[in-house]
Coordinates of C-alpha atoms and ligand atoms in Angstrom, one line a residue:
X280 CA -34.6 2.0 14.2
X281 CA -32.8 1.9 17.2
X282 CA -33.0 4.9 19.8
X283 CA -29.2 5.3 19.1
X284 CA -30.1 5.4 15.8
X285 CA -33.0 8.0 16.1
X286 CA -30.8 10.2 18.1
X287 CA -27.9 10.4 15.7
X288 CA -29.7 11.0 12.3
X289 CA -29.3 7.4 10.8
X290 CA -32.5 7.2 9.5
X291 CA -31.9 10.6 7.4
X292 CA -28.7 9.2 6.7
X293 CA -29.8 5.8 5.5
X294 CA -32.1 7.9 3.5
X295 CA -30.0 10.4 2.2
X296 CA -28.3 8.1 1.2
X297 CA -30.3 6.2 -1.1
X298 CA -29.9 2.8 1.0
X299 CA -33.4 0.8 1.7
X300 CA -34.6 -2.1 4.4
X301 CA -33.5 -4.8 1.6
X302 CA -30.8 -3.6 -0.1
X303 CA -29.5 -5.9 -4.2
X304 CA -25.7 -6.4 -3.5
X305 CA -25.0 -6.8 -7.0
X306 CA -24.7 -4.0 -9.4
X307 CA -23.3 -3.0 -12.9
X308 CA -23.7 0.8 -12.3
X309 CA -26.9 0.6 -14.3
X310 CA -28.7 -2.3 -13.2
X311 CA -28.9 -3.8 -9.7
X312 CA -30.0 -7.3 -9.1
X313 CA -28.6 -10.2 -6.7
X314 CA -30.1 -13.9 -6.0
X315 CA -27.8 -14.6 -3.2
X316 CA -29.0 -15.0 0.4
X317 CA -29.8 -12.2 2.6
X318 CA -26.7 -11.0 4.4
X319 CA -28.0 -8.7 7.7
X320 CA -26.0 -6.2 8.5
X321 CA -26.0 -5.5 12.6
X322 CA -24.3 -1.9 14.2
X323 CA -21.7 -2.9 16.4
X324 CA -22.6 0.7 18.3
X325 CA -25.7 -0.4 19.7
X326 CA -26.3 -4.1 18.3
X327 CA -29.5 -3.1 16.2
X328 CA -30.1 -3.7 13.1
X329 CA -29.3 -1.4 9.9
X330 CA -30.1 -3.1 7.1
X331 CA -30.1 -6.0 5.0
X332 CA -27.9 -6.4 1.6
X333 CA -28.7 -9.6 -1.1
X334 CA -25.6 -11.2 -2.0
X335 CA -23.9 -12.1 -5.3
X336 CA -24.4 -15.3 -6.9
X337 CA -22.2 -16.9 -9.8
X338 CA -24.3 -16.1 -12.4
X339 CA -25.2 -12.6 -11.0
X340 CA -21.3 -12.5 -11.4
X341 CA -21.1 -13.4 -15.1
X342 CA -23.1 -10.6 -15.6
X343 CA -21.3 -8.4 -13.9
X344 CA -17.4 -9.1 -15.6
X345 CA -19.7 -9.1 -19.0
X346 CA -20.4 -5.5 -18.1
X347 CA -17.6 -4.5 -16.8
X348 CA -15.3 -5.7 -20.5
X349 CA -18.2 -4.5 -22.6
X350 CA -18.1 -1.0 -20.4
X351 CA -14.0 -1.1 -20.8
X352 CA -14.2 -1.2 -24.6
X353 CA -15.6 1.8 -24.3
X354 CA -14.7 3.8 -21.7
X355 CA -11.1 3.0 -22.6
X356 CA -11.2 5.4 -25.5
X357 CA -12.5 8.2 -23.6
X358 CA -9.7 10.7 -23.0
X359 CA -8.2 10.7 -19.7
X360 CA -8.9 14.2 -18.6
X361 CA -12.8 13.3 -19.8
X362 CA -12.7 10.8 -17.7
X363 CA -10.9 12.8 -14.9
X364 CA -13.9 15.2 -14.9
X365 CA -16.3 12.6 -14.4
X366 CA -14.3 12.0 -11.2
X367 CA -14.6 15.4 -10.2
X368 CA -18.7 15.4 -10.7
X369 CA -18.1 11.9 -8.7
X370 CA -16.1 14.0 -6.1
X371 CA -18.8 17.1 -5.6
X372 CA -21.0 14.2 -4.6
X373 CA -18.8 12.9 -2.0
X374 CA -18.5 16.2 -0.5
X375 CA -21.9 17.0 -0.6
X376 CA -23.1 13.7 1.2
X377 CA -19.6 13.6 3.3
X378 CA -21.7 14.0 6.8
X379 CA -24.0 10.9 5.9
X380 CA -21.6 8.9 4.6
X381 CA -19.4 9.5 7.8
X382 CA -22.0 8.7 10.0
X383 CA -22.9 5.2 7.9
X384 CA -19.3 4.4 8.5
X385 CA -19.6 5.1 12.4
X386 CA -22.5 3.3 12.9
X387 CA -21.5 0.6 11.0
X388 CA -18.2 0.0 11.1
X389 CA -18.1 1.6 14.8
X390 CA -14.8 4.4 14.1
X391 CA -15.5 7.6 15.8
X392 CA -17.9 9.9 13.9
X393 CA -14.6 12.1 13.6
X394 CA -12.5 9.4 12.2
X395 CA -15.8 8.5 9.6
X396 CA -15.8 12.3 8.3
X397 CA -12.0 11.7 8.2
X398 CA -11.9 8.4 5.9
X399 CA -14.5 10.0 3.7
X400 CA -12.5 12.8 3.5
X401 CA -9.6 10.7 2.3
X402 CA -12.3 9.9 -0.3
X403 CA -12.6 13.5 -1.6
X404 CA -8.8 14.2 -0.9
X405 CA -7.8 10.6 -3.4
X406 CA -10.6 12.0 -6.2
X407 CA -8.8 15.5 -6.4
X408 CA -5.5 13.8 -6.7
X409 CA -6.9 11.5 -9.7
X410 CA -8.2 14.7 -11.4
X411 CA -4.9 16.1 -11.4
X412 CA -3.4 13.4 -12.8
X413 CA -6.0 12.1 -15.6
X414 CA -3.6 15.0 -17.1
X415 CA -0.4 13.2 -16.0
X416 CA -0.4 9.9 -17.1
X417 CA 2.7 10.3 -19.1
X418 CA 5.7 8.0 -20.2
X419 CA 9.4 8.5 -21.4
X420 CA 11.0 8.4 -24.3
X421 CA 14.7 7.5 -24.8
X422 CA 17.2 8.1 -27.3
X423 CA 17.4 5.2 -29.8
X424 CA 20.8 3.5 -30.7
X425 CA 19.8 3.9 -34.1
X426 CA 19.6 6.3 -36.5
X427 CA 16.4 7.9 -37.9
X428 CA 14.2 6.1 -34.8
X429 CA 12.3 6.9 -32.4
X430 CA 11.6 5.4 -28.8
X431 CA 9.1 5.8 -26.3
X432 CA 7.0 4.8 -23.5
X433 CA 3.2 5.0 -22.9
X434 CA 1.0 3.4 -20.7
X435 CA -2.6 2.2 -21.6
X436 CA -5.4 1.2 -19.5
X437 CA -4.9 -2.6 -17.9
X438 CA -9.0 -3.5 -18.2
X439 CA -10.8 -4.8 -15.4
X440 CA -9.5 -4.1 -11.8
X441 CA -11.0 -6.4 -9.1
X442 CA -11.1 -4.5 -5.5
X443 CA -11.4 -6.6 -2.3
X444 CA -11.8 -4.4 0.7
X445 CA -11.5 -4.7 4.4
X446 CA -14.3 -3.7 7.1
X447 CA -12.1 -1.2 8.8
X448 CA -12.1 1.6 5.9
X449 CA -15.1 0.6 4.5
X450 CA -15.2 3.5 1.9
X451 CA -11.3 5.1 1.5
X452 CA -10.0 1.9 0.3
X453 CA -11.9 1.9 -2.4
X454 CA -11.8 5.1 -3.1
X455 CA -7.8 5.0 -3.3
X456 CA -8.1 2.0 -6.0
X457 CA -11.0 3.3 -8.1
X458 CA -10.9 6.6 -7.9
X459 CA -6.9 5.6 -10.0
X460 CA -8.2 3.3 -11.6
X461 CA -11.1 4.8 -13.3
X462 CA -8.8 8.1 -14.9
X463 CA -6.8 5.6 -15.8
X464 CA -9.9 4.2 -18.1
X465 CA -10.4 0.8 -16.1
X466 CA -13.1 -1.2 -15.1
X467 CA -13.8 -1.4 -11.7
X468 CA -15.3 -4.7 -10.1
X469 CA -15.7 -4.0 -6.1
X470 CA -16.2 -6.6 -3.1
X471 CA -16.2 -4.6 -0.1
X472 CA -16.2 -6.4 3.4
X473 CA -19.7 -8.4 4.2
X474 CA -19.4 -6.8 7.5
X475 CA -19.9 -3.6 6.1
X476 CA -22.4 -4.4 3.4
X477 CA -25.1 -1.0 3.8
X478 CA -21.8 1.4 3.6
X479 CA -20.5 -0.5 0.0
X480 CA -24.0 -0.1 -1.6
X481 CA -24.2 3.8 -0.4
X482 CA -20.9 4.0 -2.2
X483 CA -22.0 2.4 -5.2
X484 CA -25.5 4.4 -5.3
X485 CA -23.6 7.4 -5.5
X486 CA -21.2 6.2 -8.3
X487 CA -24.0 4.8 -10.4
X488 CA -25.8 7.8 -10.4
X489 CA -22.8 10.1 -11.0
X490 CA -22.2 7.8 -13.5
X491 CA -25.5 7.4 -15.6
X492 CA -25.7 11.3 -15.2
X493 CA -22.4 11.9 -17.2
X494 CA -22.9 9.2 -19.7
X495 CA -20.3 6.9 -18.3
X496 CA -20.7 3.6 -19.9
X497 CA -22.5 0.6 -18.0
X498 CA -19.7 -1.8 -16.3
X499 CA -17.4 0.9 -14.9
X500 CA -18.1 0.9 -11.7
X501 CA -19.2 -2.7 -10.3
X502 CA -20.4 -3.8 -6.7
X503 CA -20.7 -7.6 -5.6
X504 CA -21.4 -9.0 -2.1
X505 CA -20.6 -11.4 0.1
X506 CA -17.8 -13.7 1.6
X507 CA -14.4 -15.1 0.5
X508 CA -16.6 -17.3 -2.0
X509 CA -17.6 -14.4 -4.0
X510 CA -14.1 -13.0 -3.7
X511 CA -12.5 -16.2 -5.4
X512 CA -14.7 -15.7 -8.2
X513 CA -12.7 -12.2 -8.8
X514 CA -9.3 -13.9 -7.9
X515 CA -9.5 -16.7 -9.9
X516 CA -11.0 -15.2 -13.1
X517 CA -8.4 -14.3 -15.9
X518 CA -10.2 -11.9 -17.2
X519 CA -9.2 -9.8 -14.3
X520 CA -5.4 -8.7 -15.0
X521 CA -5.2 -6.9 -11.5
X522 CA -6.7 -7.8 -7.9
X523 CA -6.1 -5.6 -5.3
X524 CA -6.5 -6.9 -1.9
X525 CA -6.9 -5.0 1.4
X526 CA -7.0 -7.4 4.4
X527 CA -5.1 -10.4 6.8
X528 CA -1.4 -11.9 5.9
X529 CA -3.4 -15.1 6.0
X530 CA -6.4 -14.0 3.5
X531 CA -3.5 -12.0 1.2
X532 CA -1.4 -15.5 0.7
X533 CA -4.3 -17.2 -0.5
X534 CA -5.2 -14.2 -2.9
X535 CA -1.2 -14.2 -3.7
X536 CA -1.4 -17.7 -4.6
X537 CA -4.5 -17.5 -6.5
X538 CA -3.9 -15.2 -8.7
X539 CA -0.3 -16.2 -9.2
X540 CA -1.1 -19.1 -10.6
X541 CA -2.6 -17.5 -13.7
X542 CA 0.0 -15.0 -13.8
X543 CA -2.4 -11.6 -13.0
X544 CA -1.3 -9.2 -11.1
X545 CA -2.0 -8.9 -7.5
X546 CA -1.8 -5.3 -5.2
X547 CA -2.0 -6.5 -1.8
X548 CA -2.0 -4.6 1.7
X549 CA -1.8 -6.8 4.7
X550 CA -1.2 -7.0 8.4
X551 CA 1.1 -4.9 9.9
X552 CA 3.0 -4.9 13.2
X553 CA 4.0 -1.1 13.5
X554 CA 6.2 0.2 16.2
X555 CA 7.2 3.5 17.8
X556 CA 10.6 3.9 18.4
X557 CA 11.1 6.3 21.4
X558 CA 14.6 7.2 22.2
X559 CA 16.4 9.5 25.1
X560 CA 15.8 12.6 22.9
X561 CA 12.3 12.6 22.1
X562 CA 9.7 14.9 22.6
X563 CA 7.6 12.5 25.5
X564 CA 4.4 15.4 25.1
X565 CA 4.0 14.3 21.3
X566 CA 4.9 10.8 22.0
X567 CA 1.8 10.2 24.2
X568 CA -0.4 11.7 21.8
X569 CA 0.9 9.8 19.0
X570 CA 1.2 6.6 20.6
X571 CA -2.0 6.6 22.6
X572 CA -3.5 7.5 19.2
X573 CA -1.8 5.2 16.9
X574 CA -2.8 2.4 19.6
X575 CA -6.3 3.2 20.6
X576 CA -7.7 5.1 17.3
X577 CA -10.3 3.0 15.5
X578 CA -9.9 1.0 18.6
X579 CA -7.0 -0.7 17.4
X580 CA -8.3 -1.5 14.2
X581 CA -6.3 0.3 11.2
X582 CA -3.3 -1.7 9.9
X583 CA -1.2 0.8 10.5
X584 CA -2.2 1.1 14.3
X585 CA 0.6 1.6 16.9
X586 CA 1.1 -2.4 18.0
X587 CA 4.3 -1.8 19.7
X588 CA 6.4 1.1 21.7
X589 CA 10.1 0.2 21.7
X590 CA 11.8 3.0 24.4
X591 CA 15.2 3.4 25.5
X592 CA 15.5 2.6 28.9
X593 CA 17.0 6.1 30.5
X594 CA 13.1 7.1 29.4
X595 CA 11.3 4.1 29.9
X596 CA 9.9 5.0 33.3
X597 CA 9.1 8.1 32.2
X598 CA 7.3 7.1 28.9
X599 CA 5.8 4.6 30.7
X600 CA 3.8 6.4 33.4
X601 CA 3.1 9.1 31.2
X602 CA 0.9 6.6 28.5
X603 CA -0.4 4.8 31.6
X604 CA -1.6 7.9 32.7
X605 CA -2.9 8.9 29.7
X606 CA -5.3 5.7 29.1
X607 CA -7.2 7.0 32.4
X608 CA -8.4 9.9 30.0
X609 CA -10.1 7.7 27.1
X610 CA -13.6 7.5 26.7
X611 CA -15.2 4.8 25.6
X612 CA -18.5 4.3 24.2
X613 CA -20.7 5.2 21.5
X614 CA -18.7 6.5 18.9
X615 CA -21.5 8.7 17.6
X616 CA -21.1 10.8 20.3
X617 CA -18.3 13.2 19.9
X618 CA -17.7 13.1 23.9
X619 CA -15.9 9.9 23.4
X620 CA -12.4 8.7 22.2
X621 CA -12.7 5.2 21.3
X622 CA -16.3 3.0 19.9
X623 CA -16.1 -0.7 19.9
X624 CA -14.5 -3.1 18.0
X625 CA -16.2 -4.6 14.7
X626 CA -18.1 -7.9 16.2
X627 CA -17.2 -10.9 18.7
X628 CA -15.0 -12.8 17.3
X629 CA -12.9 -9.2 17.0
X630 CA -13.5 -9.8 21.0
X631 CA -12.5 -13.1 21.3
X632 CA -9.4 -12.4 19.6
X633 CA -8.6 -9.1 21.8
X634 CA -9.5 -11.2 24.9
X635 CA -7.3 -13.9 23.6
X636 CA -3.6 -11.5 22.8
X637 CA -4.5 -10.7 26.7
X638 CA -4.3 -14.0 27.8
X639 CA -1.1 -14.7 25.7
X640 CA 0.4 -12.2 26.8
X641 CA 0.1 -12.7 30.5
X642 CA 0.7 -16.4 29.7
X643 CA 4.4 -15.6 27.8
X644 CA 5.4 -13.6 31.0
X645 CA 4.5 -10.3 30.1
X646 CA 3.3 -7.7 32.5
X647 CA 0.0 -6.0 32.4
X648 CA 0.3 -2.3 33.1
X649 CA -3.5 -1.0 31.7
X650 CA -6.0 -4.1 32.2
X651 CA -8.4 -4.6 29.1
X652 CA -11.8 -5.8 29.6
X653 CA -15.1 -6.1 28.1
X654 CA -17.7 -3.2 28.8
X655 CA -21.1 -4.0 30.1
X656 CA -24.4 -2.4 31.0
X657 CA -25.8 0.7 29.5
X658 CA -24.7 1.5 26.6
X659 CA -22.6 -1.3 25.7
X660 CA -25.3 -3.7 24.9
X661 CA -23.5 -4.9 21.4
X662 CA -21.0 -6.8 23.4
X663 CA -18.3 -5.1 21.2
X664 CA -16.4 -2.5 23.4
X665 CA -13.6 -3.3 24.5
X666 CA -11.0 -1.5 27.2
X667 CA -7.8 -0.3 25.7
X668 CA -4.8 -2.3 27.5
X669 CA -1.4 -2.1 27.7
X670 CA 1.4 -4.8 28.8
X671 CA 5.2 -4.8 29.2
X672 CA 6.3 -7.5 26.9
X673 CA 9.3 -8.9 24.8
X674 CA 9.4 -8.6 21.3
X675 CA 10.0 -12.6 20.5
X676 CA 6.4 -13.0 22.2
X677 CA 5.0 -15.4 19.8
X678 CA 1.9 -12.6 20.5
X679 CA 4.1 -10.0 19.9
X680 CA 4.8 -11.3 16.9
X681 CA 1.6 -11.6 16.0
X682 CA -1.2 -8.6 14.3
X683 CA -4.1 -8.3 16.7
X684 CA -6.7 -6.3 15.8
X685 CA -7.8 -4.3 18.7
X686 CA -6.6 -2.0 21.3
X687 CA -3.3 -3.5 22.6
X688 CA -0.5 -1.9 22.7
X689 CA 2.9 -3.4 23.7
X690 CA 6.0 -1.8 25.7
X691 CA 9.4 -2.8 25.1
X692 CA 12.6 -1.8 26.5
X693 CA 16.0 -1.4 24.6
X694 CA 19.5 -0.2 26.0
X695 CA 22.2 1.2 24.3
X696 CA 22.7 2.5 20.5
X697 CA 19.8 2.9 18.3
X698 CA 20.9 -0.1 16.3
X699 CA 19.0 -2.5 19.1
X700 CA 16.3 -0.7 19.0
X701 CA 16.2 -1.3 15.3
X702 CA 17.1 -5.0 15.8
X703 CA 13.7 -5.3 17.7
X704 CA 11.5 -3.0 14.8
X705 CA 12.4 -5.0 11.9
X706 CA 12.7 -8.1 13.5
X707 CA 8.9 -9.1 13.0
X708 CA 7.4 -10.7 10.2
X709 CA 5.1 -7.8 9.0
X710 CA 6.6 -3.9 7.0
X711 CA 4.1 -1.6 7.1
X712 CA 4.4 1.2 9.3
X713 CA 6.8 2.5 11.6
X714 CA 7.9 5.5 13.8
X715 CA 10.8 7.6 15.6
X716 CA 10.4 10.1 18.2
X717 CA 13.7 12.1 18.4
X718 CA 15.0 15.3 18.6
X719 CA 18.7 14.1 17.4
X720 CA 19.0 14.5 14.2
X721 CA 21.6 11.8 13.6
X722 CA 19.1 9.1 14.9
X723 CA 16.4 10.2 13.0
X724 CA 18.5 10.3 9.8
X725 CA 19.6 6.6 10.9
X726 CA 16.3 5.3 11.1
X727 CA 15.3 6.5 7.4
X728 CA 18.8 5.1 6.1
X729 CA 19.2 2.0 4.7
X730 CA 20.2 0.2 7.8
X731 CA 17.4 1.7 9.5
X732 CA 13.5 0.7 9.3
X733 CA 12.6 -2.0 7.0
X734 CA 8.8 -0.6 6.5
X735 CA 7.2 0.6 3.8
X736 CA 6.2 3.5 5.5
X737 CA 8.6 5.3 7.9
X738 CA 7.7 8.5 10.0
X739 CA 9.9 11.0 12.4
X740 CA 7.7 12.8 15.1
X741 CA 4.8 11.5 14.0
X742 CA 2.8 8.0 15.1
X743 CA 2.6 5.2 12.9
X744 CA -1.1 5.5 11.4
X745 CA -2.8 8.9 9.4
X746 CA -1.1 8.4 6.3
X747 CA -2.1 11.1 3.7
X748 CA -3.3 10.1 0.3
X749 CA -0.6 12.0 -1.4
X750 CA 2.4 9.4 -0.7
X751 CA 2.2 5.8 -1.7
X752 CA 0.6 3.8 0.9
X753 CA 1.7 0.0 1.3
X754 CA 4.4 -2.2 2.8
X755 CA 7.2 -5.0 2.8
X756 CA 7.4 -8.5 3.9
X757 CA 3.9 -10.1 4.9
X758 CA 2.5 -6.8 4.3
X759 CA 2.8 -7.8 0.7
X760 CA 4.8 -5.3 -1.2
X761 CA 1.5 -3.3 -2.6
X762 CA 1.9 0.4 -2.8
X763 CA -1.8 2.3 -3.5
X764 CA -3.0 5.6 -3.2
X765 CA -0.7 8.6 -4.0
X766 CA 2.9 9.1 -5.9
X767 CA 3.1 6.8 -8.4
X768 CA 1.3 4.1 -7.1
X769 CA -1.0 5.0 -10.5
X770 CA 1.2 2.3 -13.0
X771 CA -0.5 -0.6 -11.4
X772 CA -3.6 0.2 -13.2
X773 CA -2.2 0.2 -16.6
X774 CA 0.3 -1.5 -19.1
X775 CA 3.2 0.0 -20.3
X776 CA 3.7 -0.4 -23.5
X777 CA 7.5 1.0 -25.4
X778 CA 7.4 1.8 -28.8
X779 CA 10.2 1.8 -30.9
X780 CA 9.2 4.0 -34.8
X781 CA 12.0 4.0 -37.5
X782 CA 11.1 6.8 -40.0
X783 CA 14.2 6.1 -42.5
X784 CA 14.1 4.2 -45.4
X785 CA 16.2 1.8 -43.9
X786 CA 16.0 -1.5 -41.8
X787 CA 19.0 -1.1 -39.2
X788 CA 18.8 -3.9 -36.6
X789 CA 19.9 -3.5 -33.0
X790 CA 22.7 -4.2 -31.1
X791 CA 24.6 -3.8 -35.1
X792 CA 24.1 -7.1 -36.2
X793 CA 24.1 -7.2 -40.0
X794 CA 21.2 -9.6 -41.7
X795 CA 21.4 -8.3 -45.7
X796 CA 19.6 -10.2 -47.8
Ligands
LIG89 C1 -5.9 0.7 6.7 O1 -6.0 0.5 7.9 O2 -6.2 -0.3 5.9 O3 -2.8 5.6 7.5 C2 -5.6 2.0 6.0 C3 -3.9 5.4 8.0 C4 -5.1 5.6 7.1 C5 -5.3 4.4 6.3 C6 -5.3 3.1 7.0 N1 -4.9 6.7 6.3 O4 -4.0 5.2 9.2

């Protein structure tokens, strides 16, 4: 172990935790074997190394989809609130091992130790809302057009779910699918990101044993490892109705395409490009803290991070010196250690991209107001940290345009009516997230309107990223139209199914067409 690692309790952790030097990437929930090559998983926090997880081969696979249909059959018939309560055992768990956990996904993924309590959190927060409803999974029933019948809706479990998740919430993602899912009596198959390998088997060891414990059929809850090759064996399998996919625009077409093809159903939540719309009205305190936030939390690395500031121009100066100001405040640096703001970005090529938006940027004419920058020496040692950086820019900035994955953050001016500064939101490629700071009540109400933001997700006085679990989370366009999590976002893990009963003696046929015989 690494003395960053002895300092912060990873060792404990690792051990609470049930994780070992050589890790099997493959598991049914009862058994765990993999036959795959080694896949070494290296902290981005201080560049040692955590662990090492065996990936998932083709035929380790088989088994795996065997067990997860056999393990449907059954589990299927279990009622939902049964199956709801082995959520909640699942959930004490989570809480109980919530300050490990948190700490893996620091260390790992490199988020703040805050932000890691934070995602498990969402973790616990998703399996209360899934106990709740494992006694809500209702339908409707309608009035028939015929006499003596009766009509309804009621939805059934779909059968295996395939989850492919993202590096950059290694464990809430799948929470938000599975923890659905399972009340709603599915299969879960999992591939979480082979760059956080050590946090998707902790996740797993705590399921299986939960699991086992409560006498929750092999197959149910399923881990595989590795890269987009083990992925495809998920996406193009038909005996996966549903694949939801957490990840690039680029990765989710392919996915899209994939599973298309055989007519399953895909969930997908992609790239966004989420902007901050500040106008003359708004409140500049709250603005800094939810921009600076939204464009430097998880070092730029959620997809619904802030990406760009659109502010009207009789602020601009204002708003401008104020965020500039604020960046000379950030910390950066181990994100372990609560002292800091922001930890470093996932590996190099994260770096190389970062380093690259920069480049564009200045190239395309724009104007570097916050220069970014690679950290070296003492304590930076992984290469990974990065300096948050901010540049004046124009929205048709083919970089603009464009989702990078780190901590740059992009000012844009509008003049005039609210309506240009709506022009310049929506006019990207990607829906997810987006944001008004106002005080006027008429703007705000425009920007929720129908002529107003495009995104999936659409805040007042508030940044663009910190969703809670309760709403659906998801977005339009090249986001991919996916909605998980909270409301009703629950359907996509089941059929509907409408039942029509006639209890008369009688054959009446719809619509009043007359067949005697
Ligand atoms: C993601 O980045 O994939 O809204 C999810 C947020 C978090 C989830 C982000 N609750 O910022």
């Amino acid at each position: 172990m690494s003395k960053t690692a002895t300092a912060f309790g990873i060792e404990e952790a690792l051990k609470e935790l049930g994780l070992k030097e050589i890790n099997n990437g493959t598991s049914t929930g009862k058994d765990w074997f993999s036959n795959g090559d080694i896949i070494e998983s290296y902290s981005p926090v201080d560049g040692a190394l955590i662990g090492k997880v065996r990936s998932t081969t083709r035929e380790d696979y088989e088994k795996v989809i065997t067990s997860a249909q056999t393990g449907f059959k059954k589990w299927r018939t279990m009622p939902a609130p049964q199956r709801g309560e082995v959520v909640r055992k699942f959930n004490d768990e989570l809480r109980r091992l919530k300050e490990p956990l948190g700490k893996l996904v620091s260390y790992e993924m490199g988020k703040s130790y805050q932000e890691g309590l934070g995602e498990v959190q969402e973790m616990i927060d998703i399996c209360d809302f899934a106990v709740g409803l494992s006694r809500q999974l209702h339908g409707l029933t309608m009035h028939s057009e015929r006499p003596g019948h009766r009509m309804y809706e009621q939805y059934h479990p779909l059968g295996v779910v395939g989850i492919i998740s993202a590096f950059n919430f290694p464990v809430a993602v799948w929470s938000w699918n599975t923890a659905l899912a399972w009340v709603c009596g599915d299969a879960c198959i999992w591939k979480g990101s082979e760059k956080t390998p050590m946090t998707s088997v902790a996740c797993q060891n705590i399921a299986a044993r939960v699991f086992s414990e409560n006498g929750v059929p092999e197959g149910i809850s399923c881990l595989i490892t590795g890269d987009y090759k083990v992925g495809e064996y998920m996406t193009k399998d038909e005996r996966i109705p549903l694949i939801s996919a957490t990840g690039s625009t680029s990765m989710g077409k392919i996915v899209a395409k994939t599973v298309g093809e055989r007519l399953g159903k895909s969930l997908l939540e992609l790239g966004g490009n989420n902007a901050i719309i500040v106008t003359p009205d708004a409140n500049i305190k709250n603005t800094v803290i939810g921009a600076v936030f939204g464009a430097v939390g998880t070092c730029g690395q959620r997809c619904t991070s802030t990406r760009r500031l659109i502010v009207h121009e009789d602020v601009y100066d204002k708003v401008k010196n104020a965020i500039v100001d604020a960046y000379k405040q950030i910390r950066i640096g181990n994100p372990l250690d609560e002292n800091n703001h922001v930890g470093p970005l996932i590996d190099k090529d994260a770096v190389k991209n970062y380093l690259n938006a920069l480049e564009k940027v200045k190239a395309e004419g724009g104007n570097i107001l916050v220069e970014g920058g690679v950290l070296e020496g003492e304590g930076h040692e992984s290469g990974c940290y990065v300096k948050p950086a901010i540049a004046e820019a124009e929205n048709h900035f083919e970089i603009v345009q464009h989702e990078t994955f780190g901590p740059v953050l992009y000012i844009l001016k509008y003049s005039g009516d609210l309506e240009n500064a709506l022009d310049m939101q929506n006019g990207v490629r990607q829906g997810l997230s987006s944001a008004i700071m106002t005080n006027n009540l008429r703007e705000a109400e425009r920007f929720l309107s129908v002529e107003g933001s495009d995104c999936g997700i659409a805040n007042v006085n508030i940044g663009t990223s910190g969703a809670e679990i309760g709403g659906a989370f998801g977005g339009e366009k090249e986001t991919g139209g996916g909605r998980e999590s909270g409301s009703d976002a629950w359907k996509v893990y089941m059929r509907r199914q409408t039942n029509t009963i006639n209890y008369t003696t009688e054959l009446p046929l719809a619509q009043g067409i007359k067949f005697d015989l």
